[in-house]
Short mmCIF file of C-alpha atoms in Angstrom, two decimals:
data_model
loop_
_atom_site.label_atom_id
_atom_site.label_comp_id
_atom_site.label_asym_id
_atom_site.label_seq_id
_atom_site.Cartn_x
_atom_site.Cartn_y
_atom_site.Cartn_z
CA UNK A 537 13.52 8.25 18.04
CA UNK A 538 13.34 7.79 14.27
CA UNK A 539 15.69 4.93 12.75
CA UNK A 540 18.86 5.81 10.68
CA UNK A 541 19.55 2.28 9.27
CA UNK A 542 17.68 0.08 7.69
CA UNK A 543 19.36 -3.06 8.34
CA UNK A 544 18.84 -6.16 6.10
CA UNK A 545 20.00 -9.49 7.66
CA UNK A 546 19.27 -13.62 7.06
CA UNK A 547 16.88 -14.62 9.20
CA UNK A 548 15.77 -14.00 12.91
CA UNK A 549 19.10 -15.47 14.24
CA UNK A 550 20.81 -12.76 12.81
CA UNK A 551 18.41 -9.77 14.42
CA UNK A 552 18.67 -11.46 17.54
CA UNK A 553 22.35 -11.01 17.49
CA UNK A 554 22.83 -7.52 15.99
CA UNK A 555 19.81 -6.36 17.46
CA UNK A 556 21.58 -7.54 21.45
CA UNK A 557 24.53 -6.12 20.28
CA UNK A 558 23.77 -2.88 18.93
CA UNK A 559 22.05 -2.81 22.40
CA UNK A 560 24.97 -3.40 24.56
CA UNK A 561 26.24 -0.44 22.18
CA UNK A 562 23.75 2.21 22.57
CA UNK A 563 22.83 1.57 19.86
CA UNK A 564 19.18 2.49 18.55
CA UNK A 565 18.56 3.77 15.64
CA UNK A 566 18.98 0.55 13.66
CA UNK A 567 15.79 -1.59 12.45
CA UNK A 568 16.53 -5.04 11.94
CA UNK A 569 14.94 -6.95 8.37
CA UNK A 570 15.47 -10.13 8.81
CA UNK A 571 14.78 -11.98 5.39
CA UNK A 572 14.56 -15.87 4.63
CA UNK A 573 17.81 -16.49 3.53
CA UNK A 574 20.57 -15.26 2.13
CA UNK A 575 19.24 -15.93 -1.60
CA UNK A 576 16.76 -13.55 -0.70
CA UNK A 577 18.55 -10.01 -0.12
CA UNK A 578 18.70 -10.50 -4.37
CA UNK A 579 14.77 -10.21 -3.88
CA UNK A 580 14.78 -6.97 -0.79
CA UNK A 581 12.20 -4.80 -3.68
CA UNK A 582 14.16 -1.51 -4.68
CA UNK A 583 11.09 0.44 -4.22
CA UNK A 584 12.09 -0.15 -0.20
CA UNK A 585 15.90 0.26 -0.23
CA UNK A 586 15.08 4.38 -2.74
CA UNK A 587 12.41 4.97 0.14
CA UNK A 588 15.42 4.81 2.60
CA UNK A 589 17.58 6.94 0.50
CA UNK A 590 14.83 9.60 0.13
CA UNK A 591 14.05 9.85 3.65
CA UNK A 592 17.91 9.78 4.53
CA UNK A 593 18.01 6.18 5.96
CA UNK A 594 21.10 3.89 4.83
CA UNK A 595 20.78 0.89 3.54
CA UNK A 596 22.67 -1.74 5.76
CA UNK A 597 23.00 -6.16 4.96
CA UNK A 598 24.96 -8.39 6.92
CA UNK A 599 25.01 -11.71 5.13
CA UNK A 600 27.73 -14.69 5.37
CA UNK A 601 30.81 -14.90 4.06
CA UNK A 602 30.19 -18.53 3.74
CA UNK A 603 33.43 -20.29 1.78
CA UNK A 604 34.70 -16.88 0.22
CA UNK A 605 33.54 -13.66 1.04
CA UNK A 606 34.98 -11.80 -2.45
CA UNK A 607 32.99 -14.79 -3.97
CA UNK A 608 29.86 -13.41 -2.17
CA UNK A 609 30.13 -10.13 -3.02
CA UNK A 610 30.22 -11.06 -6.31
CA UNK A 611 27.22 -13.07 -6.50
CA UNK A 612 25.38 -10.48 -4.18
CA UNK A 613 26.87 -7.54 -6.73
CA UNK A 614 25.14 -9.10 -9.69
CA UNK A 615 21.59 -8.16 -8.11
CA UNK A 616 20.16 -5.69 -10.41
CA UNK A 617 20.05 -2.67 -7.27
CA UNK A 618 22.85 -3.17 -5.86
CA UNK A 619 23.51 0.35 -5.91
CA UNK A 620 20.76 0.85 -3.03
CA UNK A 621 22.89 -0.79 -0.47
CA UNK A 622 25.01 1.65 1.15
CA UNK A 623 27.41 -0.37 3.58
CA UNK A 624 27.98 -5.10 3.67
CA UNK A 625 29.25 -6.76 6.06
CA UNK A 626 30.30 -9.92 6.48
CA UNK A 627 30.07 -13.05 8.96
CA UNK A 628 32.16 -13.56 10.69
CA UNK A 629 34.28 -10.70 10.56
CA UNK A 630 33.54 -9.01 7.18
CA UNK A 631 37.27 -11.02 6.19
CA UNK A 632 37.76 -14.58 7.03
CA UNK A 633 35.38 -17.10 5.82
CA UNK A 634 32.55 -18.71 8.06
CA UNK A 635 29.26 -17.37 9.59
CA UNK A 636 27.40 -15.84 12.55
CA UNK A 637 28.29 -19.13 13.54
CA UNK A 638 31.85 -18.63 14.32
CA UNK A 639 31.01 -15.13 15.32
CA UNK A 640 29.44 -16.85 18.45
CA UNK A 641 31.79 -19.17 19.03
CA UNK A 642 34.44 -15.85 19.38
CA UNK A 643 31.94 -14.31 21.90
CA UNK A 644 31.72 -17.01 24.37
CA UNK A 645 31.90 -16.29 28.05
CA UNK A 646 36.39 -16.90 28.07
CA UNK A 647 35.69 -19.01 31.34
CA UNK A 648 33.13 -21.30 29.99
CA UNK A 649 34.71 -21.16 26.89
CA UNK A 650 37.73 -23.33 28.64
CA UNK A 651 35.89 -25.49 30.28
CA UNK A 652 32.89 -26.79 27.47
CA UNK A 653 36.21 -27.07 24.77
CA UNK A 654 37.55 -29.38 27.94
CA UNK A 655 34.87 -31.37 27.24
CA UNK A 656 33.82 -30.41 23.49
CA UNK A 657 37.35 -31.88 22.68
CA UNK A 658 37.41 -34.63 24.20
CA UNK A 659 34.28 -35.89 22.58
CA UNK A 660 35.77 -34.43 18.88
CA UNK A 661 39.50 -36.70 19.51
CA UNK A 662 37.05 -40.00 20.46
CA UNK A 663 34.85 -39.65 17.23
CA UNK A 664 37.99 -39.45 15.82
CA UNK A 665 39.57 -42.43 17.61
CA UNK A 666 36.54 -44.49 15.44
CA UNK A 667 39.22 -46.52 12.81
CA UNK A 668 35.18 -46.22 10.15
CA UNK A 669 35.94 -42.55 10.70
CA UNK A 670 33.44 -39.76 11.28
CA UNK A 671 33.22 -36.57 9.69
CA UNK A 672 34.57 -33.75 11.28
CA UNK A 673 35.57 -30.73 11.79
CA UNK A 674 32.15 -29.97 14.01
CA UNK A 675 32.54 -26.67 14.41
CA UNK A 676 28.66 -25.53 14.33
CA UNK A 677 27.99 -28.51 16.42
CA UNK A 678 30.41 -26.62 18.91
CA UNK A 679 27.89 -23.96 19.22
CA UNK A 680 24.98 -25.10 19.41
CA UNK A 681 26.56 -27.65 21.63
CA UNK A 682 26.94 -24.88 23.24
CA UNK A 683 24.45 -22.51 23.16
CA UNK A 684 21.69 -25.52 24.11
CA UNK A 685 24.29 -26.17 26.76
CA UNK A 686 24.27 -22.87 28.67
CA UNK A 687 20.06 -21.17 27.48
CA UNK A 688 17.30 -21.91 29.75
CA UNK A 689 15.28 -25.11 28.38
CA UNK A 690 11.84 -24.49 28.39
CA UNK A 691 10.09 -27.20 27.61
CA UNK A 692 12.43 -29.35 27.35
CA UNK A 693 13.37 -28.05 23.64
CA UNK A 694 16.12 -25.90 22.75
CA UNK A 695 14.26 -22.38 22.20
CA UNK A 696 16.24 -21.22 18.58
CA UNK A 697 19.82 -19.25 18.59
CA UNK A 698 16.69 -15.65 17.93
CA UNK A 699 15.93 -16.54 21.22
CA UNK A 700 19.16 -16.53 23.86
CA UNK A 701 20.02 -13.42 24.98
CA UNK A 702 23.28 -12.64 24.22
CA UNK A 703 23.99 -9.89 26.69
CA UNK A 704 23.50 -12.56 29.71
CA UNK A 705 27.59 -11.54 30.86
CA UNK A 706 28.07 -14.96 32.61
CA UNK A 707 27.66 -17.00 28.89
CA UNK A 708 28.54 -14.31 26.17
CA UNK A 709 31.10 -11.68 25.51
CA UNK A 710 30.51 -8.52 23.52
CA UNK A 711 33.65 -7.35 24.29
CA UNK A 712 35.89 -9.19 22.95
CA UNK A 713 38.28 -7.59 19.64
CA UNK A 714 37.02 -10.06 17.58
CA UNK A 715 33.64 -8.07 17.34
CA UNK A 716 35.57 -5.18 16.89
CA UNK A 717 35.10 -5.16 12.88
CA UNK A 718 31.44 -5.62 13.03
CA UNK A 719 31.23 -2.89 15.94
CA UNK A 720 33.27 -0.42 13.70
CA UNK A 721 30.52 -1.54 10.74
CA UNK A 722 27.40 -0.50 12.54
CA UNK A 723 28.67 2.76 14.15
CA UNK A 724 30.19 4.12 11.55
CA UNK A 725 26.75 2.86 9.28
CA UNK B 421 -22.90 4.34 -17.59
CA UNK B 422 -19.93 5.56 -19.79
CA UNK B 423 -19.16 3.12 -22.66
CA UNK B 424 -15.21 5.06 -23.45
CA UNK B 425 -12.75 3.09 -21.93
CA UNK B 426 -11.28 5.54 -19.01
CA UNK B 427 -8.83 4.37 -17.80
CA UNK B 428 -5.82 5.98 -15.97
CA UNK B 429 -1.97 5.84 -17.22
CA UNK B 430 -0.87 8.75 -15.46
CA UNK B 431 -1.35 10.71 -12.64
CA UNK B 432 0.14 13.07 -11.03
CA UNK B 433 -1.87 16.05 -8.27
CA UNK B 434 -0.30 19.57 -7.49
CA UNK B 435 -1.34 21.64 -4.52
CA UNK B 436 -4.16 19.26 -3.53
CA UNK B 437 -5.04 19.34 0.38
CA UNK B 438 -1.59 18.38 1.76
CA UNK B 439 -0.09 16.95 -0.65
CA UNK B 440 2.32 19.55 -2.62
CA UNK B 441 2.93 16.67 -5.81
CA UNK B 442 2.07 12.94 -6.33
CA UNK B 443 2.81 11.03 -9.47
CA UNK B 444 1.28 8.65 -9.83
CA UNK B 445 3.32 6.49 -12.92
CA UNK B 446 2.46 3.01 -14.70
CA UNK B 447 -1.07 3.04 -13.68
CA UNK B 448 -1.79 -0.63 -13.86
CA UNK B 449 -5.89 -1.69 -13.70
CA UNK B 450 -5.56 -2.54 -9.99
CA UNK B 451 -4.26 -0.19 -7.60
CA UNK B 452 -2.68 -0.78 -4.20
CA UNK B 453 -2.78 2.67 -2.02
CA UNK B 454 -0.66 2.03 0.92
CA UNK B 455 0.81 4.91 3.50
CA UNK B 456 0.80 6.30 7.49
CA UNK B 457 -2.02 7.54 8.82
CA UNK B 458 -2.47 11.47 7.78
CA UNK B 459 0.20 10.81 5.41
CA UNK B 460 -2.78 11.63 2.52
CA UNK B 461 -3.85 8.14 1.20
CA UNK B 462 -7.38 9.30 1.30
CA UNK B 463 -6.44 12.38 -0.87
CA UNK B 464 -4.82 10.00 -3.07
CA UNK B 465 -8.68 9.26 -4.20
CA UNK B 466 -10.27 12.27 -3.41
CA UNK B 467 -7.93 13.70 -6.33
CA UNK B 468 -8.44 10.27 -8.37
CA UNK B 469 -12.08 11.23 -8.51
CA UNK B 470 -10.66 14.13 -11.14
CA UNK B 471 -12.55 14.56 -14.31
CA UNK B 472 -11.65 16.70 -17.36
CA UNK B 473 -15.44 17.20 -17.61
CA UNK B 474 -16.25 20.48 -15.75
CA UNK B 475 -19.44 19.98 -14.80
CA UNK B 476 -18.31 16.68 -13.90
CA UNK B 477 -16.17 17.83 -11.48
CA UNK B 478 -17.24 20.35 -9.77
CA UNK B 479 -19.61 17.86 -9.13
CA UNK B 480 -17.33 15.71 -7.25
CA UNK B 481 -15.97 18.05 -5.39
CA UNK B 482 -19.57 18.78 -4.72
CA UNK B 483 -19.63 15.66 -3.17
CA UNK B 484 -16.24 15.57 -1.75
CA UNK B 485 -18.49 18.35 0.70
CA UNK B 486 -20.53 16.15 1.59
CA UNK B 487 -18.94 13.48 2.35
CA UNK B 488 -17.38 15.75 4.88
CA UNK B 489 -20.40 17.21 5.98
CA UNK B 490 -19.77 20.49 4.60
CA UNK B 491 -22.93 20.90 2.12
CA UNK B 492 -24.64 23.95 1.29
CA UNK B 493 -26.83 25.99 -0.46
CA UNK B 494 -25.16 28.57 -0.35
CA UNK B 495 -22.81 29.36 -3.27
CA UNK B 496 -20.43 31.47 -0.84
CA UNK B 497 -20.58 28.79 1.48
CA UNK B 498 -19.08 26.49 -1.39
CA UNK B 499 -16.47 28.60 -2.25
CA UNK B 500 -15.48 28.62 1.50
CA UNK B 501 -15.77 24.78 1.17
CA UNK B 502 -13.62 24.69 -1.84
CA UNK B 503 -10.80 26.73 0.12
CA UNK B 504 -10.12 23.44 1.44
CA UNK B 505 -9.02 21.67 -1.16
CA UNK B 506 -6.19 23.79 -2.14
CA UNK B 507 -2.48 23.45 -0.34
CA UNK B 508 -1.93 25.46 2.36
CA UNK B 509 1.17 25.75 1.58
CA UNK B 510 0.55 28.70 -1.29
CA UNK B 511 -1.17 31.95 -1.74
CA UNK B 512 -2.59 30.49 -4.91
CA UNK B 513 -5.99 29.19 -4.99
CA UNK B 514 -5.23 26.41 -8.26
CA UNK B 515 -5.29 22.72 -7.85
CA UNK B 516 -3.41 21.03 -11.10
CA UNK B 517 -3.95 17.80 -12.53
CA UNK B 518 -1.57 15.96 -15.31
CA UNK B 519 -2.97 12.96 -16.68
CA UNK B 520 -2.25 10.43 -19.21
CA UNK B 521 -4.49 7.52 -20.73
CA UNK B 522 -2.14 6.30 -23.00
CA UNK B 523 1.35 6.95 -21.99
CA UNK B 524 1.76 9.53 -25.21
CA UNK B 525 -0.52 12.00 -24.75
CA UNK B 526 -0.09 13.77 -20.81
CA UNK B 527 -2.88 17.05 -20.57
CA UNK B 528 -2.50 19.37 -17.89
CA UNK B 529 -5.46 20.91 -16.24
CA UNK B 530 -5.50 23.69 -13.94
CA UNK B 531 -8.77 23.92 -11.47
CA UNK B 532 -8.84 27.09 -9.46
CA UNK B 533 -10.62 30.05 -7.83
CA UNK B 534 -9.97 33.69 -8.53
CA UNK B 535 -11.48 36.92 -7.09
CA UNK B 536 -12.46 39.31 -9.91
CA UNK B 537 -12.17 42.04 -8.13
CA UNK B 538 -8.15 41.14 -8.26
CA UNK B 539 -8.66 41.75 -11.87
CA UNK B 540 -7.49 44.12 -14.45
CA UNK B 541 -9.87 44.69 -17.44
CA UNK B 542 -8.06 43.61 -20.07
CA UNK B 543 -7.50 39.97 -17.76
CA UNK B 544 -11.12 40.18 -17.76
CA UNK B 545 -11.29 40.92 -20.85
CA UNK B 546 -9.20 37.99 -21.67
CA UNK B 547 -10.73 35.56 -19.80
CA UNK B 548 -14.56 36.32 -21.59
CA UNK B 549 -12.71 35.68 -24.86
CA UNK B 550 -11.47 32.31 -23.80
CA UNK B 551 -13.84 31.02 -22.34
CA UNK B 552 -16.65 28.40 -24.26
CA UNK B 553 -19.51 29.77 -21.65
CA UNK B 554 -21.11 32.93 -22.85
CA UNK B 555 -20.94 34.76 -19.69
CA UNK B 556 -24.02 38.08 -18.73
CA UNK B 557 -22.33 39.85 -15.70
CA UNK B 558 -18.65 38.81 -13.51
CA UNK B 559 -19.42 37.51 -10.48
CA UNK B 560 -17.33 37.88 -7.99
CA UNK B 561 -16.04 34.74 -7.12
CA UNK B 562 -15.93 32.31 -10.30
CA UNK B 563 -14.11 29.01 -11.12
CA UNK B 564 -12.33 28.09 -13.21
CA UNK B 565 -10.56 25.21 -15.43
CA UNK B 566 -7.78 24.91 -17.91
CA UNK B 567 -6.40 23.36 -20.24
CA UNK B 568 -3.06 23.06 -21.25
CA UNK B 569 -2.58 26.77 -19.87
CA UNK B 570 -5.95 27.95 -21.99
CA UNK B 571 -8.61 29.22 -19.97
CA UNK B 572 -11.49 26.48 -21.35
CA UNK B 573 -14.10 26.59 -18.47
CA UNK B 574 -15.73 28.74 -15.80
CA UNK B 575 -18.75 29.01 -13.65
CA UNK B 576 -20.66 30.33 -10.98
CA UNK B 577 -23.31 28.79 -11.48
CA UNK B 578 -23.35 26.07 -8.46
CA UNK B 579 -26.99 25.09 -9.02
CA UNK B 580 -24.75 23.13 -12.55
CA UNK B 581 -22.64 20.86 -10.32
CA UNK B 582 -24.98 20.73 -7.39
CA UNK B 583 -28.33 19.35 -8.84
CA UNK B 584 -29.14 15.91 -9.18
CA UNK B 585 -30.55 15.51 -12.62
CA UNK B 586 -29.92 11.04 -11.78
CA UNK B 587 -28.37 9.18 -9.92
CA UNK B 588 -26.19 8.30 -12.36
CA UNK B 589 -25.01 11.58 -12.81
CA UNK B 590 -24.32 12.74 -9.50
CA UNK B 591 -22.97 9.73 -8.13
CA UNK B 592 -19.20 9.90 -7.20
CA UNK B 593 -16.75 6.75 -7.97
CA UNK B 594 -15.48 6.48 -4.76
CA UNK B 595 -16.19 4.16 -1.63
CA UNK B 596 -15.84 5.41 1.88
CA UNK B 597 -14.34 3.98 4.82
CA UNK B 598 -17.26 2.86 6.78
CA UNK B 599 -19.61 3.17 4.58
CA UNK B 600 -22.07 0.03 4.58
CA UNK B 601 -25.60 0.41 4.26
CA UNK B 602 -27.28 4.04 3.07
CA UNK B 603 -30.55 4.35 0.78
CA UNK B 604 -27.58 5.74 -1.95
CA UNK B 605 -27.48 2.05 -2.10
CA UNK B 606 -31.42 1.36 -3.10
CA UNK B 607 -30.64 4.52 -5.21
CA UNK B 608 -27.41 2.79 -7.67
CA UNK B 609 -29.86 -0.31 -8.01
CA UNK B 610 -33.03 0.94 -8.92
CA UNK B 611 -30.93 3.80 -11.67
CA UNK B 612 -28.36 1.65 -12.81
CA UNK B 613 -29.35 -2.61 -12.37
CA UNK B 614 -33.41 -2.52 -10.71
CA UNK B 615 -34.41 -1.33 -14.81
CA UNK B 616 -32.10 -3.68 -17.44
CA UNK B 617 -32.70 -7.32 -17.01
CA UNK B 618 -29.56 -8.41 -18.47
CA UNK B 619 -27.15 -5.83 -15.46
CA UNK B 620 -30.09 -7.02 -12.89
CA UNK B 621 -28.92 -10.86 -14.58
CA UNK B 622 -25.30 -9.81 -14.16
CA UNK B 623 -25.82 -8.81 -10.33
CA UNK B 624 -27.26 -11.74 -8.78
CA UNK B 625 -24.59 -13.95 -11.05
CA UNK B 626 -21.90 -11.35 -9.75
CA UNK B 627 -23.57 -11.93 -6.66
CA UNK B 628 -22.99 -15.92 -6.92
CA UNK B 629 -18.97 -15.36 -5.92
CA UNK B 630 -20.61 -14.24 -2.02
CA UNK B 631 -23.25 -16.89 -1.79
CA UNK B 632 -24.70 -19.51 -4.81
CA UNK B 633 -27.96 -18.94 -2.59
CA UNK B 634 -28.96 -15.43 -3.30
CA UNK B 635 -31.41 -15.59 -5.82
CA UNK B 636 -32.89 -12.25 -6.25
CA UNK B 637 -32.54 -8.43 -4.92
CA UNK B 638 -35.85 -6.71 -4.93
CA UNK B 639 -36.54 -2.92 -3.62
CA UNK B 640 -39.79 -3.03 -1.50
CA UNK B 641 -41.06 0.00 -1.25
CA UNK B 642 -43.61 -0.72 1.25
CA UNK B 643 -42.95 -1.93 4.07
CA UNK B 644 -41.33 0.87 5.29
CA UNK B 645 -43.09 4.35 3.11
CA UNK B 646 -40.82 6.97 1.62
CA UNK B 647 -38.07 4.40 2.42
CA UNK B 648 -37.57 1.77 -0.10
CA UNK B 649 -34.97 -0.91 1.49
CA UNK B 650 -33.64 -3.58 -0.57
CA UNK B 651 -34.63 -7.51 -0.09
CA UNK B 652 -32.46 -10.56 -0.79
CA UNK B 653 -34.10 -14.00 -1.59
CA UNK B 654 -32.42 -17.02 -1.00
CA UNK B 655 -33.10 -19.87 -2.62
CA UNK B 656 -33.98 -22.00 0.29
CA UNK B 657 -35.99 -19.00 1.91
CA UNK B 658 -39.42 -18.16 1.12
CA UNK B 659 -39.81 -14.33 2.52
CA UNK B 660 -36.82 -11.94 1.94
CA UNK B 661 -34.24 -10.72 4.05
CA UNK B 662 -33.32 -6.76 4.33
CA UNK B 663 -29.63 -6.75 3.26
CA UNK B 664 -29.46 -4.13 6.40
CA UNK B 665 -30.06 -6.95 8.61
CA UNK B 666 -27.70 -8.81 7.07
CA UNK B 667 -23.08 -8.74 8.58
CA UNK B 668 -21.42 -5.58 7.66
CA UNK B 669 -19.36 -7.75 5.60
CA UNK B 670 -22.10 -8.30 3.35
CA UNK B 671 -23.04 -5.10 2.98
CA UNK B 672 -20.01 -3.99 1.72
CA UNK B 673 -19.11 -6.47 -1.09
CA UNK B 674 -22.74 -5.96 -2.37
CA UNK B 675 -21.55 -2.42 -2.64
CA UNK B 676 -18.21 -3.48 -4.23
CA UNK B 677 -20.14 -5.31 -6.58
CA UNK B 678 -22.58 -3.29 -7.07
CA UNK B 679 -20.00 -0.12 -8.10
CA UNK B 680 -17.49 -2.13 -9.73
CA UNK B 681 -20.59 -2.96 -12.36
CA UNK B 682 -21.30 1.33 -12.60
CA UNK B 683 -17.94 2.15 -13.29
CA UNK B 684 -17.74 -0.11 -16.22
CA UNK B 685 -14.08 0.79 -18.35
CA UNK B 686 -13.60 3.51 -15.90
CA UNK B 687 -12.41 3.79 -12.77
CA UNK B 688 -13.20 3.32 -8.69
CA UNK B 689 -12.12 4.62 -5.40
CA UNK B 690 -12.13 2.32 -2.96
CA UNK B 691 -11.04 3.73 1.28
CA UNK B 692 -10.03 1.10 3.30
CA UNK B 693 -11.11 -2.13 1.32
CA UNK B 694 -10.69 -4.03 4.83
CA UNK B 695 -13.47 -1.86 6.56
CA UNK B 696 -15.75 -4.91 7.83
CA UNK B 697 -14.64 -7.40 6.36
CA UNK B 698 -13.33 -10.26 9.07
CA UNK B 699 -9.52 -11.95 8.13
CA UNK B 700 -10.93 -15.03 6.95
CA UNK B 701 -13.11 -13.41 4.56
CA UNK B 702 -10.44 -11.47 2.70
CA UNK B 703 -9.54 -14.00 0.19
CA UNK B 704 -12.71 -14.39 -0.43
CA UNK B 705 -13.72 -10.74 -0.83
CA UNK B 706 -9.75 -10.34 -2.81
CA UNK B 707 -11.62 -12.67 -5.35
CA UNK B 708 -14.50 -11.80 -5.94
CA UNK B 709 -13.44 -7.62 -6.74
CA UNK B 710 -10.99 -8.86 -8.45
CA UNK B 711 -13.28 -11.31 -10.40
CA UNK B 712 -15.56 -8.61 -10.87
CA UNK B 713 -13.68 -6.21 -11.97
CA UNK B 714 -12.09 -7.93 -14.45
CA UNK B 715 -15.40 -8.52 -16.17
CA UNK B 716 -16.50 -4.89 -16.18
CA UNK B 717 -12.73 -3.59 -17.08
CA UNK B 718 -13.01 -1.64 -13.64
CA UNK B 719 -9.89 0.62 -13.09
CA UNK B 720 -9.04 0.08 -9.18
CA UNK B 721 -7.58 2.75 -6.66
CA UNK B 722 -8.05 1.01 -3.52
CA UNK B 723 -6.11 2.38 0.33
CA UNK B 724 -5.98 -0.14 3.38
CA UNK B 725 -3.88 0.15 6.25
CA UNK B 726 -4.51 -3.83 6.93
CA UNK B 727 -1.06 -6.43 6.68
CA UNK B 728 -3.55 -9.63 7.10
CA UNK B 729 -5.90 -7.84 3.84
CA UNK B 730 -2.52 -7.17 2.22
CA UNK B 731 -1.25 -10.97 2.44
CA UNK B 732 -4.42 -12.02 1.31
CA UNK B 733 -4.05 -10.04 -1.97
CA UNK B 734 -0.67 -11.34 -2.67
CA UNK B 735 -2.03 -14.75 -2.00
CA UNK B 736 -5.40 -14.56 -4.38
CA UNK B 737 -3.16 -13.05 -6.87
CA UNK B 738 -0.48 -15.91 -6.79
CA UNK B 739 -3.84 -18.30 -7.00
CA UNK B 740 -4.00 -19.68 -10.62
CA UNK B 741 -7.27 -18.10 -11.79
CA UNK B 742 -5.62 -14.74 -11.18
CA UNK B 743 -1.58 -15.25 -12.06
CA UNK B 744 -2.45 -13.73 -15.73
CA UNK B 745 -3.16 -10.35 -13.67
CA UNK B 746 -0.25 -9.61 -12.15
CA UNK B 747 0.99 -7.87 -14.72
CA UNK B 748 -2.15 -5.50 -13.79
CA UNK B 749 -1.33 -4.31 -10.45
CA UNK B 750 0.49 -1.59 -8.27
CA UNK B 751 1.05 -0.97 -5.29
CA UNK B 752 1.72 3.30 -4.19
CA UNK B 753 3.24 3.98 -1.19
CA UNK B 754 2.88 7.01 0.25
CA UNK B 755 5.16 8.81 2.90
CA UNK B 756 6.73 11.56 4.33
CA UNK B 757 10.50 12.92 3.43
CA UNK B 758 12.11 14.34 6.62
CA UNK B 759 11.02 17.85 5.36
CA UNK B 760 7.46 16.98 5.87
CA UNK B 761 7.01 16.60 2.09
CA UNK B 762 4.78 13.60 0.77
CA UNK B 763 6.94 11.38 -1.73
CA UNK B 764 5.46 8.31 -2.91
CA UNK B 765 7.99 4.39 -4.03
CA UNK B 766 5.81 2.46 -6.72
CA UNK B 767 5.75 -1.60 -6.53
CA UNK B 768 5.53 -3.85 -9.09
CA UNK B 769 3.33 -7.14 -7.93
CA UNK B 770 6.27 -9.09 -8.03
CA UNK B 771 8.37 -6.63 -5.47
CA UNK B 772 4.99 -6.62 -3.81
CA UNK B 773 5.14 -10.11 -3.32
CA UNK B 774 9.12 -10.45 -2.53
CA UNK B 775 8.18 -7.43 0.52
CA UNK B 776 4.87 -9.79 1.90
CA UNK B 777 7.24 -12.87 1.76
CA UNK B 778 10.30 -10.78 3.57
CA UNK B 779 7.81 -9.19 5.46
CA UNK B 780 9.52 -6.78 4.65
CA UNK B 781 6.83 -3.40 5.94
CA UNK B 782 5.70 -0.90 2.68
CA UNK B 783 2.37 0.29 4.44
CA UNK B 784 4.25 2.92 6.08
#
């Protein structure tokens, strides 16, 4: 099937999650290009974007909002070829600060999440109780702990987010309303 | 070898084979042409065989036919074969080339086949008055070349472009895909390098990019009578080794070095440069090609399908030796749009480098 959208994302992890989500939505006319980090968005060569436009393929970008979506957008607008992007979406939900990990936290299977958080909060409060203090919060660690605890472990090592099967409904819920903005972005592109 | 520096800065070809119109802007010394199968990369290289000298152009068309096994001694066959080079989409059999060597002045050349049976007396008179060639009788089919709208040449005498006066005159600056050892290599060596001591020394010196042990290259005309062969003598070997007994990659490199030298100050087209080269040798091969082309100021137009080859091209240009020539690199990506029309976008070295770094596909 000819592609209609070329979607540039920050890396392999983003590609895997979005790719699984697109499968879940039944969208198969999107090609995802993983870059080597957010900073590489400005290095996407203009001729590649122009070629897409000449072929009727839309240029989409999904990157992390990080501390502030508007700040990230402002940075992106400095890119000389910003006008060649048709649509941009900021993880987690095109509004709040955050990154892919926040999306994943909101997609944990509800039953497993409850059990997992029961343990996780105990761990966090345990660390909080020490007078010398431990730095928190541990948002990213929480997601990675969940990922490691539910993913198949090969060679006694977690294989990385890009190897996770997000379509496995026993661990992940891709029907959560939290993903609606992303769904709208991908379907309207 | 021509002394005048003839590097193209701009080139546009219209109605050539399957190409309705392809325009190459900001042409550099080192140009890579990329694209999917059957998009027209080789056609672009063939179009670049354009020459403003009518006889040379006609000889090159004749050579392109030979490449495709279409050569014939019959004028009728020649004209019929020429038809293959005209676009199928248009009724007019006209190929238009627009070229510039300096970015300032662009000249338009039209190459066409004209059936004189359909011409009015007035048109025929007009043609005769505007041509540089005296023609006592007008045959049925003629090849017509116009410069900037004015007829300046026409011919019917296929012997003018078919005859091979010397290897230098009949030489076509085009290295076909899959071309390894062939008799033409002996002919090139014999006519350009063998009898010129200075050039011969330079050639051997250039071959040292390949191996320091190469001491000499000679022509052996006695072992196989009527079929002279190139022999390579290595410092540590008593007897020379026939070049054709060596690996395809080595033979290909010898050909590349020789033809880059032959095209000094001019241009050379290389179809699928990676052909016959093992990926582990590609970086070295690129280094040799760039080094020799730089030395002889040869403009290169190169196609490849190979991602490893492109990666090595990027890496070698990041090398300290070649950093300065990054500005002399352009990458043209040909592709078809939804209406099957061939278009192209152009990458500077920096854009090409960023694409390779991020595994962004630019070959399709």
